[in-house]
Amino acid sequence: MFHAASSLVPSTRSSPNQNDQHDQEGRRGPHDRSRDRSAARPAPRPPARRDAFFDNAKYLAIVLVAVGHAWEPLKGDSRVLQAAYMFVYTFHMPAFIVISGFFSRSFDGSPDRLKRLITGVAVPYVVFETAYPVFRRYVDHNPAQEISLLDPWYLTWFLVALFVWRLTTPVWKLVRHPLPLALGLAMLATVTPAIGDDLDLQRVLQFLPFFVLGLCLKPEHFRLVRRRRVRIAAVPVFAFALAFAYWAVPRMNVSWLYHRDSAQELGAPWWAGPLMQLALFGCSLLLTACFLSWVPGRTMWFTVLGAGTLYGYLLHGFLIKTADYRGWFEHPALHRPLGEIAVSVAVAVAVTLLCTPPVRRVFRFVMEPKMEWAFKRDAAQLAREREQGERGKGVEGERPEAGRGREEDQKVAGGVGG
């Protein structure tokens, strides 16, 4: 024990080997010492690997979103399809929004985060909010179609919502009880028709609890729902939900699931709004957990497509609207069971192709523009880069700010998203 304790006390005498080492150090040139200092620096952190589970979940959710959009013009003739539509709409967007919130936890309002928010969400919104009305003008021969950045058209509401939600992330991380507060705001929105349609704020507020829930979740919560017992329990829950949806088709207004109108606008008494908001939040949360329990956690053939869900989300709308404007959905064969299945498969294949790397390379200039010319350089970052450049002249392999923002790299929308 004393020997071990004495080894912790530095000796005042230098051994011959130590003296020789100091002499050699003194004879070494500046280039040798520079190499030693570079070797002592920590190696750059390897790039983080994407989590296959979340990429799988995003891909499967975006397929359900696209298929649901294809069912909309067909569901009027089939109670079974209406029930399936209601069932899917209960959880597909909530699941996507929860994952978006989970990957927004690192948003802190810093310049880098704000730049990513502008280039990855705001710019695509402006582009597609303009492109969709122009597309309708020419394909649907409707020159009166207006272009308005204040009235989200078709799919673009999610980009507005994601922009607002992510901007308010520091607030939700600051307050003590974020989820009850978000639920309270959503319930108030259902009794406030005066909110209007600008920026689709009803949807922004009514879907807000799912985003805040994602902010509150931790990786272990997702591991809990992926246990075998949860997967087994999800089967009867899904079966009951489908049966309940079939029963509810003639009894419930499906517009409640869109979360874009107040109770008064849906012809219901004002008090029905908060009750429906709470009921639908509970149902959506339960079905989202069941959906996630069946998402594979290992790498699948479609895992790589999870990084391109924003592309599939925004681009598949042109295919759906083309079929709608051209009257293709009116073909009688498509309103039979085999026709409905064929449409579902075709749309699933189409949105899968739109998430592939070649499509992402073509449209990256719109979805993920660099736009360095539009932003000022951060003074603190410039100072750090200048200091590192002076210290590491001639040293290769170092990258400043390695690993920054990795959680947001696996985005959905990108939240959706990608």
Coordinates of C-alpha atoms in Angstrom, one line a residue:
M1 CA 0.0 0.0 0.0
F2 CA 2.8 2.4 0.9
H3 CA 4.5 1.6 -2.4
A4 CA 1.3 2.4 -4.3
A5 CA 0.9 5.7 -2.4
S6 CA 4.5 6.7 -3.0
S7 CA 4.1 6.2 -6.7
L8 CA 1.5 9.0 -6.7
V9 CA 4.1 11.5 -5.4
P10 CA 6.3 13.0 -8.2
S11 CA 10.0 12.5 -7.7
T12 CA 12.3 15.5 -7.6
R13 CA 15.2 13.6 -9.3
S14 CA 15.3 12.7 -12.9
S15 CA 16.4 9.3 -14.0
P16 CA 19.1 9.0 -16.7
N17 CA 16.5 7.9 -19.2
Q18 CA 14.5 11.0 -18.4
N19 CA 17.5 13.2 -18.8
D20 CA 18.3 11.6 -22.1
Q21 CA 14.7 12.1 -23.2
H22 CA 14.9 15.8 -22.3
D23 CA 18.2 16.2 -24.2
Q24 CA 16.6 14.6 -27.3
E25 CA 13.6 16.9 -26.9
G26 CA 15.9 19.9 -26.9
R27 CA 17.6 18.7 -30.1
R28 CA 14.4 18.1 -32.0
G29 CA 13.3 20.6 -34.5
P30 CA 10.1 22.7 -34.6
H31 CA 8.6 20.4 -37.3
D32 CA 9.0 17.3 -35.0
R33 CA 7.4 19.1 -32.1
S34 CA 4.5 20.2 -34.4
R35 CA 3.9 16.6 -35.4
D36 CA 3.9 15.6 -31.7
R37 CA 1.3 18.3 -30.9
S38 CA -0.9 17.2 -33.8
A39 CA -0.7 13.6 -32.7
A40 CA -1.7 14.6 -29.1
R41 CA -4.8 16.3 -30.4
P42 CA -8.0 14.2 -30.2
A43 CA -8.9 12.5 -33.4
P44 CA -12.0 14.0 -35.2
R45 CA -15.2 12.3 -34.0
P46 CA -16.5 9.8 -36.6
P47 CA -19.8 10.8 -38.2
A48 CA -22.8 9.5 -36.3
R49 CA -24.7 6.6 -37.7
R50 CA -28.4 7.1 -38.5
D51 CA -30.8 5.1 -36.4
A52 CA -32.5 2.5 -38.7
F53 CA -35.6 2.4 -36.5
F54 CA -36.5 6.1 -37.1
D55 CA -35.7 6.0 -40.8
N56 CA -38.0 2.9 -41.1
A57 CA -40.7 4.7 -39.1
K58 CA -40.6 7.8 -41.3
Y59 CA -40.7 5.8 -44.5
L60 CA -43.6 3.7 -43.5
A61 CA -45.5 6.8 -42.2
I62 CA -44.9 8.7 -45.5
V63 CA -46.3 5.7 -47.4
L64 CA -49.4 5.8 -45.3
V65 CA -49.7 9.5 -45.9
A66 CA -49.5 9.1 -49.6
V67 CA -51.9 6.1 -49.7
G68 CA -54.4 8.1 -47.5
H69 CA -54.3 10.9 -50.0
A70 CA -55.1 8.5 -52.8
W71 CA -58.0 7.0 -50.9
E72 CA -59.7 10.3 -50.4
P73 CA -61.3 10.6 -53.9
L74 CA -62.2 6.8 -53.8
K75 CA -63.6 6.3 -50.3
G76 CA -67.1 7.6 -51.0
D77 CA -68.3 4.3 -52.5
S78 CA -66.9 1.9 -49.9
R79 CA -67.6 1.9 -46.2
V80 CA -64.6 -0.4 -45.7
L81 CA -62.3 2.1 -47.4
Q82 CA -63.7 4.9 -45.4
A83 CA -63.0 2.9 -42.2
A84 CA -59.4 2.2 -43.3
Y85 CA -59.1 5.9 -44.2
M86 CA -60.3 7.0 -40.8
F87 CA -58.1 4.4 -39.1
V88 CA -54.9 5.6 -40.9
Y89 CA -55.6 9.3 -40.5
T90 CA -55.9 8.8 -36.7
F91 CA -52.1 8.1 -36.4
H92 CA -50.1 8.6 -39.5
M93 CA -49.4 12.3 -39.1
P94 CA -49.3 12.2 -35.3
A95 CA -46.5 9.5 -35.6
F96 CA -44.6 11.7 -38.1
I97 CA -45.0 14.8 -35.9
V98 CA -43.9 12.9 -32.7
I99 CA -40.7 11.9 -34.5
S100 CA -40.2 15.4 -35.8
G101 CA -40.4 16.7 -32.2
F102 CA -38.0 14.1 -31.0
F103 CA -35.4 15.2 -33.5
S104 CA -36.0 18.9 -32.7
R105 CA -34.8 18.6 -29.1
S106 CA -31.4 20.0 -29.9
F107 CA -32.9 23.2 -31.5
D108 CA -31.7 26.1 -29.4
G109 CA -32.2 29.1 -31.7
S110 CA -28.5 29.4 -32.5
P111 CA -27.5 30.9 -35.9
D112 CA -26.6 27.5 -37.3
R113 CA -29.9 26.0 -36.3
L114 CA -31.9 29.0 -37.6
K115 CA -30.0 28.7 -41.0
R116 CA -31.0 25.0 -41.2
L117 CA -34.6 25.9 -40.3
I118 CA -34.8 28.6 -43.0
T119 CA -33.1 26.5 -45.8
G120 CA -34.7 23.2 -44.9
V121 CA -38.3 24.3 -44.0
A122 CA -39.0 28.0 -44.9
V123 CA -37.5 27.9 -48.4
P124 CA -39.2 24.7 -49.5
Y125 CA -42.5 26.2 -48.2
V126 CA -42.1 29.2 -50.4
V127 CA -41.2 27.1 -53.4
F128 CA -44.0 24.6 -53.1
E129 CA -46.6 27.0 -51.9
T130 CA -45.9 28.8 -55.2
A131 CA -45.5 25.6 -57.3
Y132 CA -48.7 23.9 -56.4
P133 CA -51.1 26.8 -57.4
V134 CA -49.1 27.4 -60.6
F135 CA -49.3 23.6 -61.3
R136 CA -53.1 23.8 -60.9
R137 CA -53.4 26.8 -63.2
Y138 CA -52.0 24.8 -66.1
V139 CA -52.9 21.2 -65.4
D140 CA -56.4 21.9 -64.2
H141 CA -56.8 24.8 -66.6
N142 CA -57.8 27.1 -63.7
P143 CA -56.1 30.5 -64.4
A144 CA -58.0 32.0 -61.5
Q145 CA -56.0 30.0 -58.9
E146 CA -54.4 32.4 -56.6
I147 CA -50.9 32.3 -55.1
S148 CA -50.7 33.2 -51.5
L149 CA -48.0 32.5 -49.0
L150 CA -50.4 33.0 -46.1
D151 CA -52.8 30.3 -47.1
P152 CA -51.0 26.9 -47.1
W153 CA -52.2 24.8 -50.0
Y154 CA -52.7 21.0 -49.8
L155 CA -49.5 19.6 -48.2
T156 CA -47.6 22.7 -47.4
W157 CA -49.3 23.3 -44.0
F158 CA -46.9 20.9 -42.4
L159 CA -43.9 23.1 -43.3
V160 CA -45.6 26.1 -41.7
A161 CA -46.4 24.0 -38.6
L162 CA -42.9 22.6 -38.4
F163 CA -41.4 26.1 -38.7
V164 CA -43.5 27.5 -35.9
W165 CA -43.1 24.4 -33.7
R166 CA -39.3 24.4 -34.0
L167 CA -39.0 28.1 -33.4
T168 CA -40.9 27.7 -30.1
T169 CA -38.9 24.7 -29.0
P170 CA -36.8 26.7 -26.5
V171 CA -40.0 27.8 -24.8
W172 CA -41.3 24.2 -24.4
K173 CA -37.9 23.2 -23.1
L174 CA -38.1 26.0 -20.5
V175 CA -41.6 25.6 -19.0
R176 CA -42.2 23.1 -16.3
H177 CA -45.2 21.2 -17.7
P178 CA -45.0 21.6 -21.5
L179 CA -47.4 18.8 -22.6
P180 CA -50.4 19.9 -20.5
L181 CA -49.8 23.5 -21.7
A182 CA -49.7 22.4 -25.3
L183 CA -52.9 20.4 -24.8
G184 CA -54.6 23.4 -23.3
L185 CA -53.7 25.5 -26.3
A186 CA -55.0 22.9 -28.6
M187 CA -58.2 22.6 -26.8
L188 CA -58.7 26.4 -26.8
A189 CA -58.1 26.4 -30.5
T190 CA -61.0 24.1 -31.1
V191 CA -63.4 26.7 -29.7
T192 CA -61.9 29.7 -31.4
P193 CA -63.1 30.0 -35.0
A194 CA -61.8 33.5 -35.2
I195 CA -58.3 32.1 -35.6
G196 CA -59.1 31.8 -39.3
D197 CA -57.2 30.1 -42.1
D198 CA -54.1 32.2 -42.3
L199 CA -51.0 29.9 -42.1
D200 CA -53.4 27.1 -41.1
L201 CA -53.0 28.1 -37.5
Q202 CA -55.7 25.7 -36.4
R203 CA -53.6 22.8 -37.5
V204 CA -50.5 24.3 -36.0
L205 CA -52.2 24.5 -32.6
Q206 CA -54.2 21.3 -32.7
F207 CA -51.3 19.1 -33.7
L208 CA -48.9 21.0 -31.4
P209 CA -49.3 18.4 -28.5
F210 CA -47.8 15.7 -30.6
F211 CA -44.7 17.8 -31.4
V212 CA -44.3 18.8 -27.7
L213 CA -44.6 15.1 -26.7
G214 CA -41.8 14.3 -29.1
L215 CA -39.7 16.9 -27.4
C216 CA -40.3 15.3 -24.0
L217 CA -39.5 11.8 -25.1
K218 CA -36.2 10.0 -24.7
P219 CA -34.7 7.1 -26.6
E220 CA -35.7 4.7 -23.8
H221 CA -39.4 5.5 -24.3
F222 CA -39.1 4.3 -27.9
R223 CA -37.4 1.2 -26.7
L224 CA -40.3 0.5 -24.4
V225 CA -42.9 0.4 -27.2
R226 CA -40.7 -1.9 -29.2
R227 CA -40.9 -4.7 -26.7
R228 CA -42.4 -8.0 -27.7
R229 CA -45.3 -7.8 -25.4
V230 CA -46.3 -4.4 -26.8
R231 CA -46.2 -5.8 -30.4
I232 CA -48.5 -8.6 -29.3
A233 CA -50.9 -6.2 -27.6
A234 CA -50.9 -4.0 -30.7
V235 CA -52.7 -6.6 -32.7
P236 CA -56.0 -6.6 -30.8
V237 CA -55.8 -2.8 -30.4
F238 CA -55.5 -2.4 -34.2
A239 CA -58.3 -4.9 -34.8
F240 CA -60.6 -3.0 -32.4
A241 CA -59.6 0.3 -33.9
L242 CA -60.6 -0.9 -37.4
A243 CA -63.9 -2.2 -36.1
F244 CA -64.6 1.0 -34.3
A245 CA -63.7 3.0 -37.4
Y246 CA -66.2 0.9 -39.4
W247 CA -68.9 1.6 -36.8
A248 CA -68.0 5.3 -36.7
V249 CA -68.1 5.9 -40.5
P250 CA -71.8 7.0 -40.6
R251 CA -71.7 8.5 -37.2
M252 CA -68.6 10.7 -37.1
N253 CA -67.4 13.7 -39.2
V254 CA -64.0 12.6 -40.5
S255 CA -63.0 16.3 -40.6
W256 CA -62.2 16.0 -36.9
L257 CA -59.2 14.0 -37.8
Y258 CA -57.8 16.9 -40.0
H259 CA -57.5 19.2 -37.0
R260 CA -58.0 22.2 -39.3
D261 CA -61.4 23.5 -38.1
S262 CA -63.0 24.6 -34.8
A263 CA -66.0 22.8 -33.3
Q264 CA -68.3 25.6 -34.4
E265 CA -67.1 25.3 -38.0
L266 CA -67.9 21.6 -38.0
G267 CA -71.4 22.3 -36.8
A268 CA -70.8 21.0 -33.3
P269 CA -71.4 22.7 -30.0
W270 CA -68.4 24.6 -28.6
W271 CA -67.8 22.2 -25.7
A272 CA -67.4 19.2 -28.2
G273 CA -64.1 20.7 -29.4
P274 CA -62.0 20.3 -26.2
L275 CA -63.6 16.8 -25.6
M276 CA -62.8 15.6 -29.1
Q277 CA -59.3 17.1 -28.9
L278 CA -58.6 15.1 -25.8
A279 CA -60.2 11.9 -27.1
L280 CA -58.4 12.0 -30.4
F281 CA -55.1 12.8 -28.7
G282 CA -55.5 9.7 -26.6
C283 CA -56.6 7.5 -29.6
S284 CA -53.8 8.8 -31.8
L285 CA -51.2 8.3 -29.1
L286 CA -52.3 4.7 -28.5
L287 CA -52.3 3.9 -32.2
T288 CA -49.0 5.7 -32.8
A289 CA -47.4 3.5 -30.1
C290 CA -48.9 0.4 -31.7
F291 CA -47.6 1.5 -35.1
L292 CA -44.1 2.2 -33.7
S293 CA -44.0 -1.2 -32.0
W294 CA -44.2 -2.9 -35.3
V295 CA -41.6 -0.8 -37.0
P296 CA -38.5 -2.9 -37.6
G297 CA -35.4 -1.7 -35.7
R298 CA -32.9 -3.4 -38.1
T299 CA -31.7 -2.1 -41.4
M300 CA -34.2 -3.0 -44.2
W301 CA -34.2 -2.4 -47.9
F302 CA -36.2 0.7 -47.4
T303 CA -34.2 2.1 -44.5
V304 CA -32.2 4.4 -46.7
L305 CA -35.4 6.0 -48.0
G306 CA -36.1 7.4 -44.5
A307 CA -33.7 10.2 -45.2
G308 CA -35.8 11.3 -48.2
T309 CA -39.3 11.5 -46.7
L310 CA -39.6 15.2 -47.2
Y311 CA -39.0 14.7 -50.9
G312 CA -41.7 12.0 -51.1
Y313 CA -44.1 14.1 -49.0
L314 CA -43.9 17.2 -51.1
L315 CA -43.5 15.6 -54.5
H316 CA -46.2 13.0 -54.4
G317 CA -48.8 15.7 -54.2
F318 CA -48.2 16.5 -57.9
L319 CA -49.0 12.9 -58.8
I320 CA -52.2 12.8 -56.7
K321 CA -53.4 16.2 -58.0
T322 CA -52.6 15.2 -61.6
A323 CA -54.8 12.1 -61.3
D324 CA -57.5 14.2 -59.7
Y325 CA -57.4 17.1 -62.2
R326 CA -57.4 14.7 -65.2
G327 CA -60.4 12.7 -63.7
W328 CA -58.5 9.4 -63.5
F329 CA -60.0 8.6 -60.1
E330 CA -63.4 8.7 -61.7
H331 CA -62.8 5.5 -63.7
P332 CA -65.4 2.9 -62.5
A333 CA -62.8 0.2 -62.2
L334 CA -60.9 2.1 -59.5
H335 CA -64.0 2.1 -57.3
R336 CA -64.0 -1.6 -56.9
P337 CA -61.9 -3.5 -54.4
L338 CA -59.3 -4.6 -56.9
G339 CA -59.1 -1.1 -58.3
E340 CA -58.6 0.4 -54.8
I341 CA -55.9 -2.1 -54.0
A342 CA -54.2 -1.3 -57.3
V343 CA -54.2 2.4 -56.6
S344 CA -52.8 1.9 -53.1
V345 CA -50.0 -0.2 -54.4
A346 CA -49.2 2.2 -57.3
V347 CA -49.1 5.2 -54.9
A348 CA -46.9 3.3 -52.4
V349 CA -44.5 2.5 -55.2
A350 CA -44.5 6.0 -56.5
V351 CA -43.8 7.6 -53.1
T352 CA -41.0 5.0 -52.6
L353 CA -39.4 6.1 -55.8
L354 CA -39.7 9.8 -54.8
C355 CA -37.7 9.1 -51.6
T356 CA -34.7 7.5 -53.5
P357 CA -31.3 9.1 -53.6
P358 CA -31.4 9.9 -57.4
V359 CA -34.6 12.0 -56.8
R360 CA -33.0 13.6 -53.8
R361 CA -30.0 14.6 -55.8
V362 CA -32.1 16.2 -58.5
F363 CA -34.3 18.2 -56.1
R364 CA -31.8 19.0 -53.4
F365 CA -31.3 22.5 -54.6
V366 CA -34.9 23.2 -53.7
M367 CA -35.3 21.0 -50.5
E368 CA -31.9 21.6 -49.0
P369 CA -30.3 24.7 -50.6
K370 CA -27.0 25.9 -49.2
M371 CA -27.7 29.6 -49.5
E372 CA -24.4 30.7 -47.9
W373 CA -24.7 34.0 -49.8
A374 CA -27.9 34.9 -47.8
F375 CA -26.4 34.7 -44.3
K376 CA -23.8 36.6 -42.4
R377 CA -20.9 34.7 -41.0
D378 CA -21.1 34.1 -37.3
A379 CA -18.3 36.2 -35.7
A380 CA -17.7 33.6 -33.0
Q381 CA -17.4 30.8 -35.6
L382 CA -15.0 32.9 -37.7
A383 CA -12.8 33.5 -34.7
R384 CA -12.7 29.8 -33.9
E385 CA -11.9 28.9 -37.4
R386 CA -9.1 31.5 -37.5
E387 CA -7.6 30.2 -34.3
Q388 CA -7.8 26.6 -35.4
G389 CA -6.2 27.6 -38.7
E390 CA -3.3 29.3 -37.0
R391 CA -2.7 26.3 -34.6
G392 CA -3.2 23.6 -37.2
K393 CA -1.3 24.9 -40.3
G394 CA -0.2 21.9 -42.2
V395 CA -2.3 19.5 -40.1
E396 CA -4.8 17.5 -42.0
G397 CA -7.9 15.7 -41.0
E398 CA -9.3 18.1 -38.5
R399 CA -12.8 19.5 -39.0
P400 CA -14.2 22.2 -36.8
E401 CA -17.6 21.8 -35.3
A402 CA -17.5 18.0 -36.0
G403 CA -20.8 16.3 -35.1
R404 CA -22.8 19.5 -34.6
G405 CA -26.5 19.2 -35.2
R406 CA -26.5 15.4 -35.7
E407 CA -29.9 14.9 -34.2
E408 CA -31.4 17.3 -36.8
D409 CA -29.5 15.5 -39.6
Q410 CA -32.0 12.7 -39.2
K411 CA -35.0 15.0 -39.8
V412 CA -38.5 14.3 -41.0
A413 CA -40.0 16.3 -43.2
G414 CA -36.7 16.0 -42.5
G415 CA -39.4 15.9 -39.6
V416 CA -41.0 15.4 -42.6
G417 CA -38.3 15.4 -41.4
G418 CA -35.8 14.0 -43.8

